[in-house]
Tab-separated table of C-alpha atoms and ligand atoms in Angstrom:
chain	number	residue	atom	x	y	z
A	1	TYR	CA	-72.067	-8.065	4.505
A	2	ALA	CA	-70.251	-8.085	1.179
A	3	GLN	CA	-69.712	-4.267	1.445
A	4	LEU	CA	-68.494	-4.650	5.061
A	5	PHE	CA	-66.173	-7.444	4.099
A	6	THR	CA	-64.599	-5.403	1.301
A	7	PHE	CA	-64.223	-2.379	3.528
A	8	CYS	CA	-62.468	-4.424	6.156
A	9	ARG	CA	-60.223	-6.044	3.615
A	10	PHE	CA	-59.094	-2.508	2.202
A	11	ALA	CA	-58.807	-1.234	5.886
A	12	MET	CA	-56.469	-4.177	6.628
A	13	TYR	CA	-54.332	-3.624	3.451
A	14	PHE	CA	-53.958	0.056	4.197
A	15	SER	CA	-53.022	-0.505	7.913
A	16	VAL	CA	-50.447	-2.962	6.812
A	17	ILE	CA	-48.938	-0.432	4.303
A	18	PHE	CA	-49.244	2.258	6.839
A	19	VAL	CA	-47.274	0.313	9.511
A	20	ARG	CA	-44.708	-0.537	6.937
A	21	ILE	CA	-44.265	3.050	5.928
A	22	ILE	CA	-43.889	3.998	9.667
A	23	ARG	CA	-41.390	1.237	10.347
A	24	LEU	CA	-39.346	2.307	7.298
A	25	LYS	CA	-39.442	5.852	8.549
A	26	ILE	CA	-38.252	4.912	11.939
A	27	LYS	CA	-35.438	2.704	10.618
A	28	LYS	CA	-34.449	5.205	7.990
A	29	ARG	CA	-32.916	7.571	10.531
A	30	MET	CA	-29.439	8.054	9.106
A	31	GLU	CA	-26.604	8.044	11.567
A	32	THR	CA	-24.452	11.168	11.584
A	33	ILE	CA	-20.772	10.912	11.785
A	34	THR	CA	-20.692	11.999	15.353
A	35	SER	CA	-23.232	9.270	16.397
A	36	LEU	CA	-21.233	6.693	14.364
A	37	TYR	CA	-18.107	7.838	16.212
A	38	ASP	CA	-19.939	7.240	19.599
A	39	PHE	CA	-20.820	3.784	18.516
A	40	PHE	CA	-17.318	3.217	17.316
A	41	THR	CA	-15.718	4.186	20.620
A	42	GLU	CA	-17.974	1.555	22.363
A	43	CYS	CA	-16.457	-1.068	19.884
A	44	GLY	CA	-12.852	0.063	19.561
A	45	GLN	CA	-12.342	-1.689	16.356
A	46	VAL	CA	-13.911	-1.997	12.854
A	47	THR	CA	-14.146	-5.012	10.461
A	48	THR	CA	-15.266	-5.047	6.828
A	49	ASP	CA	-14.979	-8.795	6.462
A	50	SER	CA	-17.826	-10.851	7.851
A	51	ARG	CA	-15.510	-13.872	8.026
A	52	ASN	CA	-13.373	-12.131	10.539
A	53	CYS	CA	-15.702	-10.553	13.194
A	54	PRO	CA	-13.742	-9.826	16.486
A	55	GLU	CA	-16.101	-9.875	19.495
A	56	GLY	CA	-17.663	-6.470	20.073
A	57	SER	CA	-16.321	-4.834	16.885
A	58	MET	CA	-18.249	-2.661	14.467
A	59	PHE	CA	-18.975	-4.301	11.042
A	60	ILE	CA	-19.058	-1.949	8.129
A	61	ALA	CA	-20.810	-3.270	4.992
A	62	LEU	CA	-18.754	-2.502	1.962
A	63	LYS	CA	-19.626	-3.298	-1.584
A	64	GLY	CA	-17.352	-4.879	-4.100
A	65	GLY	CA	-17.705	-6.074	-7.792
A	66	ASN	CA	-19.055	-9.454	-6.648
A	67	PHE	CA	-20.429	-8.929	-3.179
A	68	ASN	CA	-22.664	-6.733	-1.191
A	69	GLY	CA	-21.591	-6.396	2.388
A	70	ASN	CA	-25.215	-5.355	3.478
A	71	ALA	CA	-26.274	-8.993	2.902
A	72	PHE	CA	-23.673	-10.088	5.538
A	73	ALA	CA	-24.679	-7.676	8.336
A	74	GLU	CA	-26.947	-10.080	10.122
A	75	GLN	CA	-24.253	-12.761	9.932
A	76	ALA	CA	-21.592	-10.326	11.287
A	77	LEU	CA	-23.818	-9.557	14.361
A	78	GLN	CA	-24.300	-13.266	14.942
A	79	LYS	CA	-20.576	-13.782	14.885
A	80	GLY	CA	-20.094	-11.256	17.610
A	81	CYS	CA	-20.007	-7.770	16.067
A	82	ARG	CA	-21.683	-5.265	18.338
A	83	TYR	CA	-23.021	-3.068	15.498
A	84	ALA	CA	-23.405	-3.469	11.817
A	85	VAL	CA	-23.321	-0.363	9.630
A	86	VAL	CA	-25.444	-0.828	6.271
A	87	ASP	CA	-26.401	1.569	3.576
A	88	GLU	CA	-29.317	-0.206	2.012
A	89	PRO	CA	-32.717	0.534	3.931
A	90	GLU	CA	-33.984	-3.083	3.312
A	91	TYR	CA	-31.219	-4.434	5.524
A	92	ALA	CA	-32.118	-1.826	8.237
A	93	GLN	CA	-35.765	-2.377	8.524
A	94	LYS	CA	-35.735	-4.817	11.194
A	95	ASP	CA	-36.275	-3.296	14.610
A	96	ASP	CA	-32.734	-4.002	15.747
A	97	PRO	CA	-30.805	-1.171	17.402
A	98	ARG	CA	-27.594	-2.845	16.443
A	99	ILE	CA	-28.040	-2.086	12.820
A	100	LEU	CA	-26.988	1.384	11.951
A	101	LEU	CA	-28.012	2.956	8.660
A	102	VAL	CA	-25.866	5.484	6.723
A	103	GLU	CA	-26.085	6.980	3.279
A	104	ASP	CA	-22.856	5.226	1.996
A	105	CYS	CA	-20.795	2.787	3.977
A	106	LEU	CA	-17.537	3.600	2.247
A	107	LYS	CA	-17.975	7.238	2.815
A	108	ALA	CA	-18.907	6.662	6.325
A	109	LEU	CA	-15.816	4.500	6.897
A	110	GLN	CA	-13.543	7.332	5.406
A	111	GLU	CA	-15.294	10.092	7.399
A	112	LEU	CA	-15.241	8.116	10.611
A	113	ALA	CA	-11.574	7.495	10.225
A	114	ASN	CA	-10.888	11.170	9.607
A	115	TYR	CA	-12.999	12.206	12.446
A	116	TYR	CA	-11.316	9.750	14.845
A	117	ARG	CA	-7.841	10.752	13.673
A	118	ARG	CA	-8.823	14.346	14.495
A	119	GLN	CA	-9.987	13.502	17.935
A	120	LEU	CA	-6.690	11.627	18.770
A	121	GLY	CA	-4.321	14.214	17.242
A	122	THR	CA	-1.568	11.566	16.807
A	123	ARG	CA	1.339	12.866	14.778
A	124	ILE	CA	1.083	11.165	11.427
A	125	ILE	CA	3.722	10.658	8.679
A	126	GLY	CA	2.102	10.033	5.220
A	127	ILE	CA	4.177	8.168	2.722
A	128	THR	CA	3.623	7.751	-0.954
A	129	GLY	CA	5.804	7.258	-4.045
A	130	THR	CA	6.212	4.945	-6.880
A	131	ASN	CA	8.491	2.426	-5.396
A	132	GLY	CA	9.725	1.641	-1.917
A	133	LYS	CA	6.654	2.858	0.064
A	134	THR	CA	6.116	-0.390	2.004
A	135	THR	CA	9.911	-0.973	2.724
A	136	THR	CA	10.488	2.621	3.730
A	137	LYS	CA	7.403	2.655	5.867
A	138	GLU	CA	8.544	-0.409	7.668
A	139	LEU	CA	11.995	1.002	8.046
A	140	ILE	CA	10.639	4.189	9.437
A	141	ALA	CA	8.415	2.290	11.909
A	142	THR	CA	11.385	0.208	13.021
A	143	VAL	CA	13.539	3.261	13.656
A	144	LEU	CA	10.905	5.253	15.485
A	145	GLY	CA	9.805	2.077	17.387
A	146	ARG	CA	13.148	2.564	19.383
A	147	LYS	CA	11.737	5.575	20.980
A	148	TYR	CA	7.995	5.741	20.449
A	149	ASN	CA	4.825	3.746	20.380
A	150	VAL	CA	4.267	3.577	16.679
A	151	LEU	CA	1.207	2.433	14.561
A	152	TYR	CA	2.004	1.729	10.865
A	153	THR	CA	0.083	0.353	7.943
A	154	GLN	CA	-0.144	-3.376	7.829
A	155	GLY	CA	1.202	-5.008	4.750
A	156	ASN	CA	0.144	-3.077	1.627
A	157	LEU	CA	-3.262	-1.736	2.855
A	158	ASN	CA	-2.598	1.581	1.153
A	159	ASN	CA	-5.918	2.346	-0.680
A	160	HIS	CA	-9.304	4.068	-0.020
A	161	ILE	CA	-10.239	1.278	2.232
A	162	GLY	CA	-6.903	0.203	3.772
A	163	VAL	CA	-5.954	3.743	4.811
A	164	PRO	CA	-9.174	4.429	6.851
A	165	LEU	CA	-8.921	0.931	8.349
A	166	THR	CA	-5.285	1.840	9.397
A	167	LEU	CA	-6.419	5.099	11.053
A	168	LEU	CA	-9.191	3.364	12.986
A	169	ARG	CA	-6.506	0.962	14.495
A	170	LEU	CA	-5.011	4.030	16.217
A	171	LYS	CA	-5.240	3.982	20.045
A	172	PRO	CA	-4.574	6.929	22.279
A	173	GLU	CA	-1.272	5.427	23.360
A	174	HIS	CA	0.150	5.626	19.807
A	175	GLU	CA	2.583	8.527	19.645
A	176	ILE	CA	3.316	8.394	15.911
A	177	ALA	CA	1.612	6.672	12.894
A	178	VAL	CA	3.243	5.901	9.567
A	179	VAL	CA	0.633	5.550	6.903
A	180	GLU	CA	1.188	4.281	3.391
A	181	MET	CA	-0.877	5.767	0.660
A	182	GLY	CA	-0.885	4.262	-2.822
A	183	ALA	CA	-2.441	5.539	-6.141
A	184	SER	CA	-2.965	4.476	-9.593
A	185	HIS	CA	-5.205	7.382	-10.713
A	186	PRO	CA	-5.012	11.223	-10.448
A	187	GLY	CA	-6.687	12.616	-7.291
A	188	GLU	CA	-6.266	9.516	-5.291
A	189	ILE	CA	-3.498	10.950	-3.137
A	190	HIS	CA	-5.555	14.168	-2.705
A	191	MET	CA	-8.355	11.992	-1.478
A	192	LEU	CA	-6.240	9.916	0.871
A	193	THR	CA	-4.403	12.905	2.350
A	194	HIS	CA	-7.730	14.459	3.290
A	195	ILE	CA	-8.668	11.305	5.186
A	196	VAL	CA	-5.301	11.018	6.869
A	197	GLU	CA	-4.467	14.756	7.328
A	198	PRO	CA	-0.747	13.954	7.903
A	199	ASP	CA	1.612	16.223	9.760
A	200	TYR	CA	4.626	15.109	7.771
A	201	GLY	CA	5.083	13.636	4.392
A	202	ILE	CA	7.535	11.640	2.317
A	203	ILE	CA	7.462	10.828	-1.342
A	204	THR	CA	9.936	8.139	-1.757
A	205	ASN	CA	10.304	8.621	-5.547
A	206	VAL	CA	8.404	9.252	-8.724
A	207	GLY	CA	8.681	6.786	-11.552
A	208	LYS	CA	6.960	5.137	-14.410
A	209	ALA	CA	4.179	3.026	-13.048
A	210	HIS	CA	0.393	2.775	-13.647
A	211	LEU	CA	0.813	4.975	-16.621
A	212	GLU	CA	-2.528	3.697	-17.998
A	213	GLY	CA	-4.287	5.314	-15.088
A	214	PHE	CA	-2.077	8.373	-14.675
A	215	GLY	CA	-2.050	9.142	-18.476
A	216	SER	CA	1.576	10.201	-18.368
A	217	PHE	CA	4.766	10.618	-16.296
A	218	GLU	CA	3.694	14.099	-15.534
A	219	GLY	CA	0.521	12.620	-14.354
A	220	VAL	CA	2.416	10.410	-11.852
A	221	ILE	CA	4.327	13.558	-10.536
A	222	ARG	CA	1.147	15.658	-10.211
A	223	THR	CA	-0.618	12.838	-8.292
A	224	LYS	CA	2.293	12.125	-5.904
A	225	GLY	CA	2.531	15.922	-5.448
A	226	GLU	CA	-0.906	16.128	-4.006
A	227	LEU	CA	0.695	15.036	-0.798
A	228	TYR	CA	3.000	18.046	-0.959
A	229	ASP	CA	-0.085	20.264	-1.960
A	230	TYR	CA	-1.795	19.273	1.145
A	231	LEU	CA	1.067	19.789	3.432
A	232	ARG	CA	1.728	23.162	1.930
A	233	SER	CA	-1.752	24.168	3.359
A	234	ARG	CA	-0.784	23.061	6.822
A	235	LYS	CA	1.104	24.910	9.427
A	236	ASN	CA	4.334	23.472	10.972
A	237	SER	CA	4.429	20.695	8.509
A	238	SER	CA	7.611	19.160	7.047
A	239	VAL	CA	8.534	16.920	4.219
A	240	PHE	CA	11.463	14.522	3.971
A	241	ILE	CA	12.878	14.730	0.572
A	242	GLN	CA	15.455	12.724	-1.476
A	243	ASN	CA	17.800	15.613	-2.293
A	244	GLU	CA	19.058	14.437	-5.632
A	245	ASN	CA	15.500	13.799	-7.030
A	246	PRO	CA	14.810	16.666	-9.691
A	247	TYR	CA	11.173	15.814	-9.875
A	248	LEU	CA	10.564	16.169	-6.272
A	249	ASN	CA	12.655	19.272	-5.895
A	250	GLN	CA	10.570	20.922	-8.678
A	251	ILE	CA	7.288	20.459	-6.681
A	252	ALA	CA	8.525	21.023	-3.190
A	253	GLU	CA	8.626	24.823	-3.374
A	254	GLY	CA	7.392	26.491	-0.166
A	255	LEU	CA	7.730	23.534	1.957
A	256	ASN	CA	9.985	22.913	4.938
A	257	CYS	CA	12.218	20.288	3.415
A	258	ILE	CA	14.392	17.888	5.526
A	259	ARG	CA	16.916	16.598	2.975
A	260	TYR	CA	18.519	13.220	2.705
A	261	GLY	CA	20.620	11.695	-0.144
A	262	GLN	CA	24.118	11.195	-1.251
A	263	THR	CA	25.253	14.805	-1.259
A	264	GLU	CA	27.579	15.728	1.644
A	265	GLY	CA	26.218	18.057	4.350
A	266	LEU	CA	22.533	17.156	4.093
A	267	TYR	CA	20.482	16.550	7.329
A	268	VAL	CA	21.300	12.841	6.609
A	269	SER	CA	23.750	11.845	3.828
A	270	GLY	CA	25.004	8.409	3.037
A	271	HIS	CA	26.452	6.069	0.447
A	272	VAL	CA	26.597	2.440	-0.570
A	273	LEU	CA	29.624	0.584	0.859
A	274	LYS	CA	28.784	-2.858	-0.658
A	275	CYS	CA	25.793	-4.732	-2.083
A	276	SER	CA	26.401	-8.422	-2.525
A	277	PRO	CA	23.562	-8.967	-2.618
A	278	PHE	CA	22.677	-7.377	0.853
A	279	LEU	CA	23.248	-3.649	1.159
A	280	ALA	CA	25.846	-2.321	3.516
A	281	PHE	CA	25.964	1.593	3.720
A	282	ALA	CA	27.486	4.485	5.553
A	283	TRP	CA	25.482	7.468	6.817
A	284	ILE	CA	26.189	10.734	8.607
A	285	GLY	CA	23.841	12.692	10.716
A	286	GLU	CA	25.012	14.955	13.480
A	287	LYS	CA	27.407	12.629	15.345
A	288	GLY	CA	29.668	11.390	12.733
A	289	LEU	CA	29.896	8.355	10.508
A	290	HIS	CA	27.885	5.124	11.076
A	291	GLU	CA	28.441	1.946	9.096
A	292	VAL	CA	25.344	-0.449	8.730
A	293	GLN	CA	24.973	-3.875	7.282
A	294	THR	CA	21.317	-4.474	6.301
A	295	HIS	CA	19.203	-7.315	5.309
A	296	LEU	CA	17.920	-5.661	2.207
A	297	ILE	CA	18.756	-6.589	-1.264
A	298	GLY	CA	19.536	-3.932	-3.848
A	299	THR	CA	21.336	-0.577	-3.858
A	300	TYR	CA	17.966	1.169	-4.493
A	301	ASN	CA	17.258	0.631	-0.764
A	302	LEU	CA	19.902	3.163	0.072
A	303	ASP	CA	17.249	5.909	-0.447
A	304	ASN	CA	14.868	3.980	1.734
A	305	VAL	CA	17.256	3.514	4.672
A	306	LEU	CA	18.385	7.062	4.479
A	307	ALA	CA	14.805	8.282	4.574
A	308	ALA	CA	14.244	6.312	7.746
A	309	ALA	CA	17.514	7.664	9.193
A	310	ALA	CA	16.445	11.233	8.463
A	311	ILE	CA	13.067	10.737	10.059
A	312	GLY	CA	14.559	8.946	13.037
A	313	ARG	CA	17.024	11.893	13.518
A	314	PHE	CA	14.218	14.434	13.178
A	315	PHE	CA	12.173	12.793	15.857
A	316	GLY	CA	15.160	12.547	18.239
A	317	VAL	CA	16.011	8.898	18.050
A	318	GLU	CA	19.633	8.307	19.038
A	319	GLU	CA	21.847	7.813	16.010
A	320	GLU	CA	23.270	4.514	17.350
A	321	GLU	CA	19.719	3.401	17.857
A	322	ILE	CA	18.927	4.340	14.297
A	323	SER	CA	21.723	2.203	12.914
A	324	LEU	CA	20.800	-0.787	15.185
A	325	ALA	CA	17.221	-0.535	14.050
A	326	LEU	CA	18.243	-0.375	10.305
A	327	SER	CA	20.660	-3.352	10.666
A	328	SER	CA	18.023	-5.370	12.579
A	329	TYR	CA	15.214	-4.999	9.982
A	330	ILE	CA	14.405	-8.120	8.149
A	331	PRO	CA	11.931	-7.517	5.281
A	332	GLN	CA	8.796	-9.611	5.655
A	333	ASN	CA	6.975	-8.239	2.685
A	334	ASN	CA	7.898	-10.855	-0.076
A	335	ARG	CA	9.801	-8.186	-1.994
A	336	SER	CA	13.361	-8.681	-3.141
A	337	GLN	CA	13.815	-11.923	-1.014
A	338	LEU	CA	16.915	-14.052	-1.298
A	339	GLU	CA	15.893	-17.686	-1.696
A	340	GLU	CA	18.285	-20.660	-1.854
A	341	THR	CA	17.124	-23.830	-3.694
A	342	PRO	CA	19.141	-26.895	-4.110
A	343	ASN	CA	20.205	-25.731	-7.506
A	344	ASN	CA	20.483	-21.942	-7.517
A	345	HIS	CA	20.457	-18.695	-5.522
A	346	LEU	CA	17.377	-16.642	-6.411
A	347	ILE	CA	16.347	-13.073	-5.866
A	348	VAL	CA	12.650	-13.117	-6.122
A	349	ASP	CA	10.897	-9.918	-6.642
A	350	ALA	CA	7.829	-11.210	-8.254
A	351	TYR	CA	5.124	-8.942	-6.530
A	352	ASN	CA	5.544	-5.713	-8.447
A	353	ALA	CA	7.123	-4.512	-11.632
A	354	ASN	CA	7.296	-1.162	-13.536
A	355	PRO	CA	9.865	0.363	-15.565
A	356	THR	CA	11.576	2.194	-12.725
A	357	SER	CA	11.761	-0.742	-10.326
A	358	MET	CA	12.751	-3.123	-13.201
A	359	MET	CA	15.640	-0.820	-14.043
A	360	ALA	CA	16.661	-0.456	-10.502
A	361	ALA	CA	16.578	-4.220	-9.988
A	362	LEU	CA	18.550	-5.016	-13.143
A	363	GLU	CA	21.128	-2.227	-12.412
A	364	ASN	CA	21.567	-3.771	-8.953
A	365	PHE	CA	21.727	-7.230	-10.281
A	366	ARG	CA	24.443	-6.477	-12.738
A	367	HIS	CA	26.695	-5.504	-9.899
A	368	VAL	CA	26.108	-8.738	-7.953
A	369	GLU	CA	29.296	-10.781	-7.972
A	370	ALA	CA	28.534	-14.298	-9.286
A	371	ALA	CA	30.031	-16.647	-11.848
A	372	HIS	CA	26.725	-17.492	-13.613
A	373	LYS	CA	23.956	-14.818	-13.812
A	374	MET	CA	20.451	-15.318	-15.252
A	375	VAL	CA	17.431	-13.054	-15.322
A	376	ILE	CA	13.742	-14.187	-15.719
A	377	LEU	CA	11.576	-11.135	-16.346
A	378	GLY	CA	7.787	-11.039	-16.643
A	379	ASP	CA	5.675	-8.323	-18.336
A	380	MET	CA	5.139	-4.944	-16.584
A	381	LYS	CA	1.403	-4.410	-16.428
A	382	GLU	CA	-0.821	-1.251	-16.640
A	383	LEU	CA	1.588	0.742	-18.852
A	384	GLY	CA	-1.162	1.596	-21.462
A	385	SER	CA	0.079	2.974	-24.809
A	386	SER	CA	3.651	3.254	-23.499
A	387	SER	CA	3.897	-0.478	-22.734
A	388	LYS	CA	5.760	-1.441	-25.990
A	389	GLU	CA	8.262	1.272	-25.686
A	390	GLU	CA	8.981	0.631	-21.999
A	391	HIS	CA	9.394	-3.151	-22.620
A	392	ALA	CA	11.716	-2.350	-25.557
A	393	LYS	CA	13.831	-0.161	-23.293
A	394	ILE	CA	14.279	-3.005	-20.793
A	395	VAL	CA	15.363	-5.259	-23.597
A	396	ASP	CA	17.785	-2.651	-24.858
A	397	PHE	CA	19.176	-2.319	-21.260
A	398	LEU	CA	19.511	-6.131	-21.044
A	399	ASP	CA	21.712	-5.972	-24.110
A	400	THR	CA	24.268	-3.865	-22.199
A	401	CYS	CA	24.264	-6.187	-19.075
A	402	ASN	CA	26.041	-9.395	-20.420
A	403	PHE	CA	23.945	-11.804	-18.312
A	404	GLU	CA	24.678	-15.454	-19.208
A	405	LYS	CA	21.156	-16.173	-19.829
A	406	VAL	CA	17.860	-14.086	-20.138
A	407	ILE	CA	14.267	-15.443	-20.199
A	408	LEU	CA	11.332	-13.192	-21.028
A	409	VAL	CA	7.844	-14.211	-20.041
A	410	GLY	CA	4.514	-12.737	-21.366
A	411	PRO	CA	2.876	-11.158	-24.432
A	412	GLU	CA	4.371	-7.637	-23.874
A	413	PHE	CA	7.959	-8.895	-23.960
A	414	GLY	CA	6.857	-11.262	-26.646
A	415	CYS	CA	6.285	-8.418	-29.135
A	416	ILE	CA	9.870	-7.177	-28.780
A	417	GLN	CA	12.309	-8.235	-31.466
A	418	THR	CA	15.107	-9.989	-29.650
A	419	SER	CA	17.148	-13.272	-29.522
A	420	TYR	CA	16.398	-13.943	-25.795
A	421	GLU	CA	14.453	-16.923	-24.892
A	422	LYS	CA	10.800	-16.153	-24.702
A	423	TYR	CA	7.715	-17.767	-23.287
A	424	PRO	CA	4.061	-16.657	-23.643
A	425	ASP	CA	3.315	-17.352	-19.918
A	426	VAL	CA	4.540	-18.904	-16.660
A	427	ASP	CA	3.063	-22.394	-17.321
A	428	THR	CA	4.939	-22.762	-20.584
A	429	LEU	CA	8.204	-21.821	-18.837
A	430	ILE	CA	7.437	-24.184	-16.058
A	431	ASP	CA	6.969	-27.011	-18.560
A	432	HIS	CA	10.349	-26.126	-20.045
A	433	LEU	CA	12.017	-25.971	-16.582
A	434	LYS	CA	10.790	-29.366	-15.682
A	435	SER	CA	13.032	-30.855	-18.394
A	436	ASP	CA	15.775	-28.264	-18.354
A	437	CYS	CA	16.481	-26.686	-15.036
A	438	PRO	CA	19.440	-24.393	-14.655
A	439	ILE	CA	22.023	-25.288	-12.091
A	440	GLY	CA	24.553	-23.114	-10.294
A	441	PHE	CA	23.103	-19.680	-11.277
A	442	TYR	CA	22.350	-16.546	-9.378
A	443	ILE	CA	18.864	-15.787	-10.707
A	444	LEU	CA	16.779	-12.553	-10.695
A	445	VAL	CA	13.151	-13.190	-11.040
A	446	LYS	CA	11.080	-10.003	-11.504
A	447	GLY	CA	7.718	-9.214	-13.090
A	448	SER	CA	4.258	-7.873	-12.263
A	449	ASN	CA	2.143	-9.816	-9.801
A	450	SER	CA	-0.308	-11.061	-12.331
A	451	MET	CA	2.517	-12.780	-14.329
A	452	LYS	CA	2.730	-15.213	-11.348
A	453	LEU	CA	6.467	-15.571	-11.437
A	454	SER	CA	6.236	-16.395	-7.630
A	455	ARG	CA	5.478	-19.907	-8.799
A	456	LEU	CA	8.907	-20.303	-10.362
A	457	PRO	CA	11.189	-20.990	-7.271
A	458	GLU	CA	9.743	-24.462	-6.876
A	459	PHE	CA	11.037	-25.306	-10.327
A	460	LEU	CA	14.345	-23.710	-10.049
B	501	LIG	P1	3.361	-1.079	-4.029
B	501	LIG	O1	2.997	-0.103	-5.085
B	501	LIG	O2	3.131	-2.509	-4.516
B	501	LIG	O3	2.761	-0.872	-2.635
B	501	LIG	P2	5.787	-0.059	-2.719
B	501	LIG	O4	5.925	1.320	-3.377
B	501	LIG	O5	5.239	-0.311	-1.447
B	501	LIG	O6	4.989	-0.985	-3.826
B	501	LIG	P3	7.909	-1.837	-2.017
B	501	LIG	O7	7.031	-2.936	-1.646
B	501	LIG	O8	8.609	-1.281	-0.786
B	501	LIG	O9	7.302	-0.694	-2.770
B	501	LIG	O10	8.994	-2.426	-2.935
B	501	LIG	C1	8.592	-2.928	-4.191
B	501	LIG	C2	9.699	-3.167	-5.160
B	501	LIG	O11	10.104	-1.752	-5.616
B	501	LIG	C3	10.993	-3.678	-4.492
B	501	LIG	O12	10.950	-5.038	-4.524
B	501	LIG	C4	12.111	-3.074	-5.469
B	501	LIG	O13	12.209	-3.912	-6.725
B	501	LIG	C5	11.531	-1.738	-5.833
B	501	LIG	N1	12.086	-0.638	-4.992
B	501	LIG	C6	12.033	-0.610	-3.565
B	501	LIG	N2	12.525	0.686	-3.239
B	501	LIG	C7	12.891	1.353	-4.444
B	501	LIG	C8	13.518	2.587	-4.645
B	501	LIG	N3	13.764	3.442	-3.699
B	501	LIG	N4	13.741	2.880	-5.930
B	501	LIG	C9	13.411	1.992	-6.921
B	501	LIG	N5	12.794	0.787	-6.771
B	501	LIG	C10	12.628	0.512	-5.525
B	502	LIG	MG1	3.415	-1.031	-0.782
């Protein structure tokens, strides 16, 4: 009996293990991109956030520094997702046909987006550049929206996750898509263009940003140029290029270039009429001169509006319609926004700062007509070993501007020898403003997002 008992016990153990292996084998079937595409077409939309699960959508379990989306797959299904895509077998063992297993969820998201984009064949304009991507993207979409059904990147969703999610929002009725692509390391634009496969491209500009990641300014140019490299390999592609930008011209060889800028006789040329502080400009296409008053702050927006005009003209939007679209566009992106407080007029540009956009903002601000002008600048982040030099250049430039008051915030500016008022962080500045708030000034507030200067308006 003892032997029989032992035998039965072992037999039971083995059968449990055997069943487990079989179940594992069954569930381990990896989805291919075409099968995933079939599931996606049933759903019509994708979510990667288990807190936001539209009924019938497909949940894709991404991983971040602090979370593992796989652990939320069940929850996403309970909340209404039709399928959940996971990449860890232990979350796919249950005998649930709604759970789909792939090798790597991020890769699956990107490949699915690319596959879907190919099936639809929508014309896509890819946009990258150091500054002005979001603004230009929205201007382009506004202009093209006068004639076409346009899909464009929401907000700033321009990275390896945001770009595929944008593509997966495409519907057959979209005629054109404008997709923003951002980068802070070499190779990123190459990777994104191979997901997007744009038919047209625009690099708004190349400037000094994310130097830590790119290694050098040449690194920035090379990375942005990956968009041109891709388009060079495509038939019938075109790029829209700012004519006076020497760096872009250097790398645009062999491409069909549609030119815009300030030189006369271009496909679209234009110039600033006034900027106090909203930009008014004139542009010439095929049908003579148009004068447009915009809601955009800063002369640097001239390039952005001319780019949108050139793209509008290229796609056959009437010139009057282009002007109407550009004058009606009101920026919603929290960049260069004019705010009136009871005490002061503020230009708040506290989301993003790098040497190029800082110089552009200062250059613009020095031409704003006002009796009392003040600037509050926060550190520019991610500049690596060039940081000290770039902050010193900004201080040198400030010396030539004659602003009535200058306040510098952050440790990077803190290292620069200067007599301007300095604060180590925004909290210390806020303490100071509570007892000594300026009154009657036009104030430019600009710095990297992490400097949190967006908290200042309340105290100004
Ligand atoms: P991000 O890298 O954060 O996505 P972005 O390239 O999308 O930025 P925008 O959000 O359009 O750029 O603008 C950010 C800031 O860059 C603006 O507030 C302004 O200070 C500056 N900027 C915008 N357009 C230009 C331009 N053509 N040249 C230089 N600076 C610009
Ligand atoms: Mg952007």
